[in-house]
Amino acid sequence: MNLGQILHDLLFDYTLRTVAMGSAALGLVSGVLGAFAVLRRQSLLGDAISHAALPGVALAFLLTMSRAPLVLVLGATLSGWLGTLFVITVTRQTRIKQDTALGIVLSVFFGFGMLLLSIIQRMPTASKAGLDKFLFGQAATLMSRDVVTTAALGAAALLVVLLLWKEFKLLSFDPAFMKSVGYPVRRLDILLTTLMVIAIVIGLQTVGVVLMSAMLVAPAAAARQWTDKLGRMVLLSGGFGALVGVLGAVTSAQVGRLPTGPTIVLYVSGIVVVSLLAAPDRGIVAQLRRRRRQRVQFAAEALAIHLLNHEGAPDAAVETAIAHLRQHLQWDESFAERVTRRTITSGLAERSNGHLRLTSYGREVARRAMAR
Amino acid sequence: MDRPLALEVRDLTVAYEEKPVLWDVDLEVPEGVLMAIVGPNGAGKSTLIKTVLGLVPSAAGQVRIYGQPYARRRELVGYVPQRGSVDWDFPTNALDVVLMGLYRKIGWIRRPARRERELALESLAKVGMAEYADRQISQLSGGQQQRVFLARALVQDAQVYLMDEPFAGVDATTERAIVALLRELRAAGKTLIVVHHDLQTVSEYFDWLMLLNVRHIASGPVAEVFTADNLRDAYGGRVAFVTPNAGSENGHLSEPQSLLSRGG
């Protein structure tokens, strides 16, 4: 299927359009909330919440025998919330550290959820079909009532973020100061965490509990690479989330029974890898280049000091000969050449008859460097 | 003394899981002093000011700011946390951090307007950081970060300032700038309560002193409190010799443990 056909279907094919809209909405919401989760170092909490939501989905189904999205989302929210509460309480009241508490909640809740799922699988009812899609997600099964639920809950969450923007910013940066000026920090913390739970549960059916935290963490981690402004980071993260949501959902819907969660993770990993490597300033490539430039700059200053030390001395003629520099300073050929060039281009020294001679500027720089 | 008490602490006990950090501490700080809280590591200095601010719950005792509980006097108090208490890689700039000092006044939902930006800029200028307003905070040096925190407290326009180790890990320029600023604030009638580590600079920088080591050891004017006896009490005999009430010409000795020991 070619790109034009896919675009056409996105606009006019009812099923595909539903899938795309639903996944765009959940990607946007989880990207935005994920930015705060990453900045507050709660990335793993997202993973625990999504796993903890599974028994809630199963119980909600067992109790109501209904697969209405609102019912399942409510069950997921309650159980995800319970898991969060457990993590917070255990961390605060016992000597168990947070990572351990997260691990306990994640595995115990998930295990319980799997148990319930297998019980449901053996039940003779017809309506059980498709609950196992909550494991790895199946975007193709999204229906318009799912999209409406997702969009409504997501819009509410985003509205709260918009209204409490500066409060959430301060909460993420410096909660102690926030408390000292009289904000109800605890309640705001609970509110922001609740929004995170909402962002997670609306994505469960599409992305699945196992990989939902990728939708929370990965877009935010990628976005952080490109900007130093919270507003831009949150927008970018939401944008990345929506993009990979649509890409993953459409791909998995087009390619038979491909689960959506893993597909989305593949796309988002691509964005993360590119961001880690290529982002200006924070990217690995930029950092390597900067480090190399600094090394040459430092060597150029060292060379200036060397020249200054031998200036006017009897051995000056030997020590300042470009051909000898390599040998004396133990630099390999290409590095020595680069440093020599840098010394000249940055005006520290001049070339004359195969020798390097300090400029007055170079002398000053060398003196200052030595005084440091 | 007729001056009103800016801060009054009575019988304050704080414990972390039954381990007392502060035992029955009393403290009276008159308005308009520049006070250091000094004591060994683990003496409860930070805990004391965090308890005053309501950040750490107390097991017993009470705190009064100008005669009222902290919750009623919040707008009179400015707080400078330890620099290391936040993540400086947070995506924001210096001006934005200073603006955070105004959030409560701006109120819920509303965003900072031009007037608040001007106040924040003025405050940055007072700490010599005006030209760094747009700088990403991770690109500031430790001293500059500390000054951004000070600017955030300044913009709160408080009467009483509580500062947790503002001199920790800053360069000499910043240290001088902070001292000048503290004196300016005192001259304007503010009360400054500063957790401090460097015994050598106590007499030079401060006019009021509290020695703390879980218990309240002594407090009052530096000239009366900064004595060899009191220091020995506070540091548990580990300080055999410091130079009480002397200048700081022999450099900085930040932890008295390094000054020879008797007990230990």
Short mmCIF file of C-alpha atoms in Angstrom, two decimals, chain B residues 2-263:
data_model
loop_
_atom_site.label_atom_id
_atom_site.label_comp_id
_atom_site.label_asym_id
_atom_site.label_seq_id
_atom_site.Cartn_x
_atom_site.Cartn_y
_atom_site.Cartn_z
CA ASP B 2 12.75 46.83 72.83
CA ARG B 3 12.88 45.62 69.26
CA PRO B 4 10.06 43.24 68.37
CA LEU B 5 10.96 39.60 67.90
CA ALA B 6 11.10 38.68 64.24
CA LEU B 7 11.33 35.00 65.11
CA GLU B 8 10.55 33.21 68.31
CA VAL B 9 11.02 29.48 68.78
CA ARG B 10 9.78 27.76 71.96
CA ASP B 11 10.54 24.23 73.14
CA LEU B 12 10.94 22.98 69.61
CA THR B 13 11.62 19.25 69.31
CA VAL B 14 11.96 17.53 65.96
CA ALA B 15 12.60 13.85 65.40
CA TYR B 16 13.12 11.70 62.37
CA GLU B 17 11.74 8.29 63.25
CA GLU B 18 12.29 8.74 66.96
CA LYS B 19 15.83 9.98 66.53
CA PRO B 20 15.78 13.51 67.90
CA VAL B 21 17.28 16.08 65.57
CA LEU B 22 16.34 19.07 67.66
CA TRP B 23 15.82 18.82 71.41
CA ASP B 24 13.71 21.45 73.10
CA VAL B 25 15.20 24.40 71.25
CA ASP B 26 14.39 27.96 72.31
CA LEU B 27 15.40 30.92 70.22
CA GLU B 28 14.60 34.60 70.10
CA VAL B 29 15.69 36.63 67.11
CA PRO B 30 15.11 40.38 67.37
CA GLU B 31 14.17 42.32 64.28
CA GLY B 32 16.96 43.72 62.16
CA VAL B 33 19.82 41.36 62.99
CA LEU B 34 22.06 39.46 60.64
CA MET B 35 22.30 36.11 62.33
CA ALA B 36 24.32 32.98 61.68
CA ILE B 37 23.23 29.54 62.80
CA VAL B 38 26.41 27.57 63.40
CA GLY B 39 27.05 24.04 64.57
CA PRO B 40 28.68 20.78 63.52
CA ASN B 41 27.37 18.51 60.77
CA GLY B 42 24.12 16.91 61.82
CA ALA B 43 23.45 19.59 64.41
CA GLY B 44 20.01 20.24 62.96
CA LYS B 45 20.70 23.69 61.44
CA SER B 46 18.81 23.07 58.21
CA THR B 47 16.12 21.19 60.10
CA LEU B 48 15.61 24.20 62.35
CA ILE B 49 14.84 26.58 59.51
CA LYS B 50 12.83 23.96 57.62
CA THR B 51 10.74 23.44 60.74
CA VAL B 52 10.23 27.18 61.08
CA LEU B 53 8.97 27.15 57.48
CA GLY B 54 6.65 24.24 58.14
CA LEU B 55 8.53 21.97 55.73
CA VAL B 56 9.42 19.52 58.49
CA PRO B 57 6.81 18.62 61.12
CA SER B 58 7.72 19.25 64.74
CA ALA B 59 7.12 16.76 67.53
CA ALA B 60 6.59 19.53 70.06
CA GLY B 61 7.00 23.23 70.50
CA GLN B 62 5.97 26.32 68.61
CA VAL B 63 7.25 28.87 66.16
CA ARG B 64 6.19 32.51 65.97
CA ILE B 65 6.99 35.06 63.29
CA TYR B 66 6.25 38.54 64.63
CA GLY B 67 4.08 36.94 67.27
CA GLN B 68 1.98 34.81 64.91
CA PRO B 69 2.21 31.25 63.59
CA TYR B 70 4.06 30.86 60.31
CA ALA B 71 0.91 30.09 58.31
CA ARG B 72 -0.36 33.60 59.14
CA ARG B 73 2.93 35.33 58.44
CA ARG B 74 4.05 33.62 55.28
CA GLU B 75 4.17 36.78 53.22
CA LEU B 76 6.70 38.21 55.68
CA VAL B 77 9.14 35.36 55.14
CA GLY B 78 11.57 34.69 52.29
CA TYR B 79 13.36 31.38 51.90
CA VAL B 80 16.61 30.48 50.18
CA PRO B 81 16.92 26.67 50.07
CA GLN B 82 20.23 24.87 49.69
CA ARG B 83 21.39 25.11 46.13
CA GLY B 84 21.74 21.35 45.88
CA SER B 85 18.08 20.79 46.72
CA VAL B 86 16.90 21.24 43.14
CA ASP B 87 17.83 19.86 39.73
CA TRP B 88 19.63 22.66 37.89
CA ASP B 89 19.20 20.83 34.60
CA PHE B 90 15.52 21.76 34.71
CA PRO B 91 14.51 23.39 31.42
CA THR B 92 14.12 27.01 32.46
CA ASN B 93 16.10 30.24 32.66
CA ALA B 94 17.26 32.48 35.48
CA LEU B 95 14.45 35.02 35.13
CA ASP B 96 11.86 32.27 35.29
CA VAL B 97 13.27 30.94 38.55
CA VAL B 98 13.16 34.41 40.09
CA LEU B 99 9.57 34.83 38.90
CA MET B 100 8.67 31.76 40.96
CA GLY B 101 9.10 33.98 44.02
CA LEU B 102 6.07 35.94 42.81
CA TYR B 103 3.75 33.07 41.90
CA ARG B 104 1.82 33.23 45.15
CA LYS B 105 1.19 36.95 44.73
CA ILE B 106 0.20 36.50 41.10
CA GLY B 107 -2.39 33.97 42.23
CA TRP B 108 -3.84 30.83 40.71
CA ILE B 109 -4.14 30.40 36.95
CA ARG B 110 -2.85 33.88 36.01
CA ARG B 111 0.54 34.11 34.27
CA PRO B 112 3.32 36.56 35.19
CA ALA B 113 2.76 39.89 33.43
CA ARG B 114 5.21 42.57 32.41
CA ARG B 115 5.17 44.20 35.85
CA GLU B 116 6.25 40.94 37.49
CA ARG B 117 8.99 40.50 34.90
CA GLU B 118 10.32 43.93 35.72
CA LEU B 119 10.33 43.14 39.43
CA ALA B 120 12.19 39.91 38.77
CA LEU B 121 14.72 41.68 36.55
CA GLU B 122 15.29 44.33 39.21
CA SER B 123 15.88 41.60 41.71
CA LEU B 124 18.37 39.88 39.42
CA ALA B 125 20.15 43.20 38.99
CA LYS B 126 20.49 43.52 42.77
CA VAL B 127 22.52 40.32 42.86
CA GLY B 128 24.53 41.34 39.79
CA MET B 129 22.86 38.83 37.50
CA ALA B 130 20.82 41.09 35.21
CA GLU B 131 22.67 40.05 32.09
CA TYR B 132 22.05 36.38 32.82
CA ALA B 133 18.25 36.67 32.87
CA ASP B 134 17.80 34.56 29.73
CA ARG B 135 20.52 32.08 30.57
CA GLN B 136 19.54 28.44 30.95
CA ILE B 137 20.11 27.66 34.62
CA SER B 138 22.33 24.63 34.02
CA GLN B 139 24.81 26.93 32.29
CA LEU B 140 25.28 29.09 35.39
CA SER B 141 28.17 28.52 37.78
CA GLY B 142 27.43 27.41 41.32
CA GLY B 143 27.82 30.94 42.60
CA GLN B 144 25.52 32.32 39.94
CA GLN B 145 22.90 29.70 40.74
CA GLN B 146 23.09 30.70 44.37
CA ARG B 147 22.55 34.33 43.40
CA VAL B 148 19.51 33.38 41.33
CA PHE B 149 18.07 31.76 44.46
CA LEU B 150 18.81 34.92 46.42
CA ALA B 151 17.11 37.02 43.76
CA ARG B 152 14.04 34.79 44.02
CA ALA B 153 13.94 35.45 47.76
CA LEU B 154 14.47 39.19 47.25
CA VAL B 155 11.54 39.41 44.89
CA GLN B 156 9.36 38.00 47.66
CA ASP B 157 9.95 41.34 49.39
CA ALA B 158 9.92 39.73 52.83
CA GLN B 159 10.77 41.01 56.31
CA VAL B 160 12.51 37.89 57.55
CA TYR B 161 14.83 35.84 55.35
CA LEU B 162 15.83 32.28 56.10
CA MET B 163 18.82 31.07 54.12
CA ASP B 164 20.21 27.55 54.06
CA GLU B 165 23.97 27.67 53.49
CA PRO B 166 24.06 30.44 50.88
CA PHE B 167 27.87 30.44 51.03
CA ALA B 168 28.30 26.73 50.36
CA GLY B 169 30.44 26.09 47.32
CA VAL B 170 30.39 29.62 45.92
CA ASP B 171 33.32 31.56 44.49
CA ALA B 172 34.91 34.49 46.30
CA THR B 173 33.13 37.07 44.11
CA THR B 174 29.74 35.60 44.93
CA GLU B 175 30.59 35.40 48.62
CA ARG B 176 31.44 39.11 48.68
CA ALA B 177 28.32 39.96 46.69
CA ILE B 178 26.13 37.97 49.08
CA VAL B 179 27.68 39.59 52.15
CA ALA B 180 27.14 43.04 50.67
CA LEU B 181 23.55 42.16 49.90
CA LEU B 182 22.89 40.79 53.37
CA ARG B 183 24.20 44.01 54.91
CA GLU B 184 22.05 46.08 52.61
CA LEU B 185 19.00 44.10 53.64
CA ARG B 186 19.86 44.51 57.30
CA ALA B 187 20.24 48.25 56.79
CA ALA B 188 16.73 48.23 55.34
CA GLY B 189 15.47 46.73 58.61
CA LYS B 190 15.14 43.14 57.44
CA THR B 191 16.02 40.19 59.65
CA LEU B 192 18.37 37.60 58.19
CA ILE B 193 18.83 34.10 59.54
CA VAL B 194 21.61 32.24 57.78
CA VAL B 195 22.81 28.66 58.21
CA HIS B 196 26.56 29.05 58.07
CA HIS B 197 29.52 26.71 58.00
CA ASP B 198 32.62 28.82 58.22
CA LEU B 199 33.58 29.71 61.76
CA GLN B 200 36.37 31.99 60.55
CA THR B 201 33.97 34.47 58.96
CA VAL B 202 31.32 34.54 61.67
CA SER B 203 32.50 37.72 63.39
CA GLU B 204 33.24 39.47 60.15
CA TYR B 205 29.91 38.81 58.44
CA PHE B 206 27.36 38.56 61.23
CA ASP B 207 26.24 40.54 64.28
CA TRP B 208 24.07 37.82 65.85
CA LEU B 209 24.81 34.17 66.40
CA MET B 210 23.13 30.96 67.39
CA LEU B 211 25.25 27.94 68.28
CA LEU B 212 23.31 24.74 67.79
CA ASN B 213 24.04 21.11 68.30
CA VAL B 214 20.71 19.32 68.59
CA ARG B 215 20.26 21.46 71.70
CA HIS B 216 20.38 25.22 71.75
CA ILE B 217 23.89 26.02 73.01
CA ALA B 218 23.85 29.79 73.02
CA SER B 219 22.46 32.70 71.10
CA GLY B 220 22.80 36.46 71.14
CA PRO B 221 25.18 39.11 69.86
CA VAL B 222 28.28 37.60 68.28
CA ALA B 223 30.54 39.39 70.76
CA GLU B 224 28.87 37.57 73.66
CA VAL B 225 28.18 34.18 72.13
CA PHE B 226 31.28 33.50 70.04
CA THR B 227 33.47 32.31 72.89
CA ALA B 228 35.82 29.37 73.21
CA ASP B 229 33.62 27.81 75.91
CA ASN B 230 30.47 27.96 73.83
CA LEU B 231 32.25 26.60 70.79
CA ARG B 232 33.58 23.70 72.80
CA ASP B 233 30.04 23.01 73.98
CA ALA B 234 28.69 23.12 70.45
CA TYR B 235 31.40 21.05 68.84
CA GLY B 236 31.67 18.53 71.64
CA GLY B 237 35.26 19.25 72.60
CA ARG B 238 36.51 18.66 69.10
CA VAL B 239 37.48 22.26 68.70
CA ALA B 240 40.57 22.74 70.78
CA PHE B 241 41.34 26.10 69.36
CA VAL B 242 39.50 28.55 67.21
CA THR B 243 39.94 32.25 67.09
CA PRO B 244 36.80 33.63 68.62
CA ASN B 245 36.06 37.21 67.70
CA ALA B 246 38.98 37.46 65.34
CA GLY B 247 39.04 38.42 61.71
CA SER B 248 39.42 35.98 58.88
CA GLU B 249 42.86 36.86 57.64
CA ASN B 250 44.14 33.33 58.05
CA GLY B 251 41.96 31.98 55.32
CA HIS B 252 38.91 29.78 55.42
CA LEU B 253 38.65 26.80 57.64
CA SER B 254 35.19 25.59 57.01
CA GLU B 255 34.92 22.65 59.36
CA PRO B 256 36.43 22.99 62.77
CA GLN B 257 37.27 19.31 62.88
CA SER B 258 40.30 20.20 60.83
CA LEU B 259 41.55 22.43 63.60
CA LEU B 260 43.24 19.79 65.68
CA SER B 261 41.29 17.61 68.01
CA ARG B 262 41.21 16.84 71.63
CA GLY B 263 38.38 14.44 72.11
#
